[in-house]
Amino acid sequence: MSTPASSVVLTATPTDHAIARWAALAVALSLVDASLPTPLPGLKPGLANIVTLVVLMRFGMGAAVSVSLLRLVATGLVLGSLFTPGFFLSLAGGISSLAALTLAWKVLPKAYFGGVSLSLLAAFAHLAGQFALVRFWLIPTDGIFYLIPPFAAVAWLTGLVNGLVATHLLRVHFLERPPSC
Amino acid sequence: MQAHAKFTTIAWHRLLRSGDWGMLGVSALLVGGLFSQFWSKQVADVVVVRAGGKVVAELPLRHNRLLAVRGALGETLVEVRQGRARIARDPSPKQYCVRQGWLTHPGETALCLPNQTSISIPSPHPAFDTVGY
């Protein structure tokens, strides 16, 4: 296979470029997250989720999934944590929150539920996914349930703040107005 | 225009729709529920193992483990599992302490009298175990 008979040409569409740009922004925010000091490992604001939310509300679920998964793998590469337990923790959280977002995006009526609801659901799903992985794989004892309450409180707060920021950014930059205004 | 609005001039509450407020309330209740579920039974966190009247071990209930203790008749097997403790095996003839099953609450004790071994979950506010008149 030293000289391939034919070569495959991959053409990046403008959509691909846009997704790559959003993912790059999300990676930058993930790095900010990773560099913030925290009292408990894993307790962080999840700033990259703002990007996921904005992309979801602006471009739909498919784009949000791409950006989120690209961000997870690229952040793993940059931090050197690819395929370490920390990476799988992020992946479990990311996949869970994407699943929750998919469901919420389909089910919740958009006239009543905005970015904050999506953000909160994603935050709690993230937490649930991570703790499921920790309980069944990394630390298989019920003792870790003791850590759930503070993490849930932080998930509530970061879910609210990230949801507000995402909604605000959408409204300012894409002039998306909710029906009530 | 609004793109350069200062943090304090943004009407944050107007970014929330009615369902968002509901979602915030419900999830706050969930967080409260998690605190009461996982943080209220803090006192039952250790089991004290005694043999021949002496404390031989204090095991945290958070970590599953098995501990064999020598008594007067033979070996007593103490099992800690999922925040509970029990005597799993004991040579005492009537097996009272084994049949007592799992101890979960502070103040509970399982006593293997013939073998002179016991486990108990200490309570910061000991309940009465005997009242005489």
Tab-separated table of C-alpha atoms in Angstrom, chain A:
chain	number	residue	atom	x	y	z
A	1	MET	CA	0.000	0.000	0.000
A	2	SER	CA	2.947	2.345	-0.498
A	3	THR	CA	1.489	3.916	-3.645
A	4	PRO	CA	-2.266	4.186	-3.545
A	5	ALA	CA	-3.891	3.737	-6.931
A	6	SER	CA	-6.391	6.447	-6.322
A	7	SER	CA	-6.653	9.148	-3.730
A	8	VAL	CA	-9.743	10.294	-1.931
A	9	VAL	CA	-10.336	14.010	-1.957
A	10	LEU	CA	-12.212	15.316	1.035
A	11	THR	CA	-13.861	18.634	0.374
A	12	ALA	CA	-14.817	20.666	3.408
A	13	THR	CA	-18.127	22.400	2.968
A	14	PRO	CA	-18.811	25.831	4.463
A	15	THR	CA	-20.834	23.999	7.143
A	16	ASP	CA	-17.758	21.921	8.034
A	17	HIS	CA	-15.725	25.111	8.382
A	18	ALA	CA	-18.367	26.672	10.582
A	19	ILE	CA	-18.516	23.586	12.817
A	20	ALA	CA	-14.715	23.545	13.079
A	21	ARG	CA	-14.714	27.213	14.108
A	22	TRP	CA	-17.340	26.641	16.793
A	23	ALA	CA	-15.444	23.568	18.024
A	24	ALA	CA	-12.220	25.599	18.197
A	25	LEU	CA	-13.994	28.205	20.316
A	26	ALA	CA	-15.313	25.418	22.553
A	27	VAL	CA	-11.800	23.956	22.929
A	28	ALA	CA	-10.502	27.354	24.032
A	29	LEU	CA	-13.243	27.591	26.663
A	30	SER	CA	-12.511	24.003	27.801
A	31	LEU	CA	-8.891	25.020	28.363
A	32	VAL	CA	-10.039	27.963	30.465
A	33	ASP	CA	-12.168	25.493	32.427
A	34	ALA	CA	-9.257	23.126	32.921
A	35	SER	CA	-6.987	25.887	34.212
A	36	LEU	CA	-9.416	27.183	36.828
A	37	PRO	CA	-8.540	26.070	40.361
A	38	THR	CA	-11.273	23.980	42.001
A	39	PRO	CA	-11.734	22.548	45.490
A	40	LEU	CA	-12.861	19.167	44.086
A	41	PRO	CA	-11.564	17.551	40.907
A	42	GLY	CA	-14.188	17.798	38.187
A	43	LEU	CA	-15.986	20.728	39.767
A	44	LYS	CA	-15.867	23.322	36.982
A	45	PRO	CA	-18.186	25.746	35.204
A	46	GLY	CA	-18.335	23.912	31.878
A	47	LEU	CA	-17.935	27.066	29.810
A	48	ALA	CA	-17.704	25.091	26.563
A	49	ASN	CA	-21.329	24.122	27.034
A	50	ILE	CA	-22.248	27.711	26.218
A	51	VAL	CA	-20.942	27.016	22.715
A	52	THR	CA	-22.866	23.728	22.491
A	53	LEU	CA	-26.061	25.532	23.523
A	54	VAL	CA	-25.600	28.426	21.104
A	55	VAL	CA	-24.881	26.009	18.235
A	56	LEU	CA	-27.889	23.866	19.204
A	57	MET	CA	-30.304	26.791	19.319
A	58	ARG	CA	-28.906	28.400	16.188
A	59	PHE	CA	-28.022	25.445	13.917
A	60	GLY	CA	-29.814	22.433	15.401
A	61	MET	CA	-28.954	19.178	17.130
A	62	GLY	CA	-26.702	17.652	14.461
A	63	ALA	CA	-24.284	20.582	14.546
A	64	ALA	CA	-24.338	20.622	18.358
A	65	VAL	CA	-23.396	16.919	18.514
A	66	SER	CA	-20.523	17.449	16.057
A	67	VAL	CA	-19.176	20.487	17.883
A	68	SER	CA	-19.450	18.824	21.275
A	69	LEU	CA	-17.729	15.554	20.276
A	70	LEU	CA	-15.018	17.393	18.317
A	71	ARG	CA	-14.417	19.582	21.325
A	72	LEU	CA	-14.097	16.562	23.662
A	73	VAL	CA	-11.537	14.779	21.476
A	74	ALA	CA	-9.578	17.926	20.612
A	75	THR	CA	-9.426	19.005	24.254
A	76	GLY	CA	-8.189	15.516	25.131
A	77	LEU	CA	-5.422	15.905	22.563
A	78	VAL	CA	-4.434	19.378	23.729
A	79	LEU	CA	-4.403	18.500	27.426
A	80	GLY	CA	-2.761	15.123	26.794
A	81	SER	CA	-5.630	13.379	28.545
A	82	LEU	CA	-6.968	11.433	25.567
A	83	PHE	CA	-8.151	7.927	26.650
A	84	THR	CA	-7.290	8.578	30.294
A	85	PRO	CA	-10.022	8.140	32.936
A	86	GLY	CA	-10.504	11.919	32.933
A	87	PHE	CA	-11.200	11.849	29.214
A	88	PHE	CA	-13.752	9.048	29.587
A	89	LEU	CA	-15.388	11.001	32.414
A	90	SER	CA	-15.760	14.001	30.112
A	91	LEU	CA	-16.982	11.729	27.324
A	92	ALA	CA	-19.590	10.067	29.555
A	93	GLY	CA	-20.791	13.496	30.697
A	94	GLY	CA	-20.781	14.846	27.151
A	95	ILE	CA	-22.705	11.921	25.676
A	96	SER	CA	-25.262	11.988	28.497
A	97	SER	CA	-25.874	15.695	28.142
A	98	LEU	CA	-26.145	15.396	24.346
A	99	ALA	CA	-28.734	12.637	24.846
A	100	ALA	CA	-30.666	14.842	27.267
A	101	LEU	CA	-30.427	17.803	24.886
A	102	THR	CA	-31.667	15.694	21.960
A	103	LEU	CA	-34.682	14.612	23.952
A	104	ALA	CA	-35.382	18.082	25.377
A	105	TRP	CA	-34.972	19.735	21.975
A	106	LYS	CA	-37.579	17.346	20.527
A	107	VAL	CA	-40.032	17.298	23.423
A	108	LEU	CA	-40.027	20.699	25.145
A	109	PRO	CA	-42.225	23.396	23.565
A	110	LYS	CA	-39.869	26.221	22.610
A	111	ALA	CA	-42.373	28.932	23.431
A	112	TYR	CA	-42.005	28.109	27.132
A	113	PHE	CA	-38.585	26.523	27.487
A	114	GLY	CA	-35.475	28.435	26.439
A	115	GLY	CA	-31.720	28.123	26.813
A	116	VAL	CA	-31.779	27.954	30.597
A	117	SER	CA	-33.965	24.829	30.633
A	118	LEU	CA	-31.753	23.149	28.034
A	119	SER	CA	-28.648	24.141	29.971
A	120	LEU	CA	-29.982	22.846	33.290
A	121	LEU	CA	-31.031	19.517	31.774
A	122	ALA	CA	-27.655	19.158	30.082
A	123	ALA	CA	-25.822	19.980	33.328
A	124	PHE	CA	-27.733	17.411	35.369
A	125	ALA	CA	-27.426	14.763	32.645
A	126	HIS	CA	-23.667	15.457	32.548
A	127	LEU	CA	-23.466	14.877	36.290
A	128	ALA	CA	-25.564	11.703	36.083
A	129	GLY	CA	-23.435	10.289	33.273
A	130	GLN	CA	-20.210	11.000	35.111
A	131	PHE	CA	-21.363	9.535	38.394
A	132	ALA	CA	-22.693	6.442	36.606
A	133	LEU	CA	-19.265	5.918	35.057
A	134	VAL	CA	-17.482	6.536	38.358
A	135	ARG	CA	-19.797	4.199	40.276
A	136	PHE	CA	-19.676	1.321	37.785
A	137	TRP	CA	-16.113	1.599	36.541
A	138	LEU	CA	-13.666	3.904	38.336
A	139	ILE	CA	-14.692	3.747	42.017
A	140	PRO	CA	-17.240	0.945	42.409
A	141	THR	CA	-18.519	1.821	45.876
A	142	ASP	CA	-21.577	3.688	47.079
A	143	GLY	CA	-19.312	5.999	49.089
A	144	ILE	CA	-19.001	8.343	46.128
A	145	PHE	CA	-22.724	9.173	46.372
A	146	TYR	CA	-21.646	11.370	49.260
A	147	LEU	CA	-20.162	13.741	46.657
A	148	ILE	CA	-23.338	14.046	44.589
A	149	PRO	CA	-25.046	16.908	46.530
A	150	PRO	CA	-22.270	19.545	46.154
A	151	PHE	CA	-21.788	18.571	42.507
A	152	ALA	CA	-25.546	18.862	41.905
A	153	ALA	CA	-25.621	22.303	43.539
A	154	VAL	CA	-22.785	23.443	41.289
A	155	ALA	CA	-24.530	21.881	38.262
A	156	TRP	CA	-27.637	23.918	39.077
A	157	LEU	CA	-25.662	27.155	39.301
A	158	THR	CA	-23.495	26.591	36.225
A	159	GLY	CA	-26.530	25.331	34.301
A	160	LEU	CA	-28.350	28.565	35.076
A	161	VAL	CA	-25.409	30.861	34.309
A	162	ASN	CA	-24.366	29.077	31.100
A	163	GLY	CA	-27.982	29.020	29.923
A	164	LEU	CA	-28.357	32.751	30.572
A	165	VAL	CA	-25.092	33.553	28.780
A	166	ALA	CA	-26.008	31.385	25.784
A	167	THR	CA	-29.474	32.948	25.523
A	168	HIS	CA	-28.023	36.436	25.832
A	169	LEU	CA	-25.360	35.801	23.175
A	170	LEU	CA	-27.956	34.393	20.798
A	171	ARG	CA	-30.220	37.355	21.271
A	172	VAL	CA	-27.478	39.921	20.817
A	173	HIS	CA	-25.614	38.313	17.941
A	174	PHE	CA	-28.353	36.545	16.057
A	175	LEU	CA	-31.211	38.825	17.013
A	176	GLU	CA	-33.270	35.877	18.058
A	177	ARG	CA	-36.236	37.156	20.008
A	178	PRO	CA	-38.407	35.018	22.212
A	179	PRO	CA	-42.143	35.169	21.452
A	180	SER	CA	-42.791	37.150	24.634
A	181	CYS	CA	-40.716	40.188	23.665
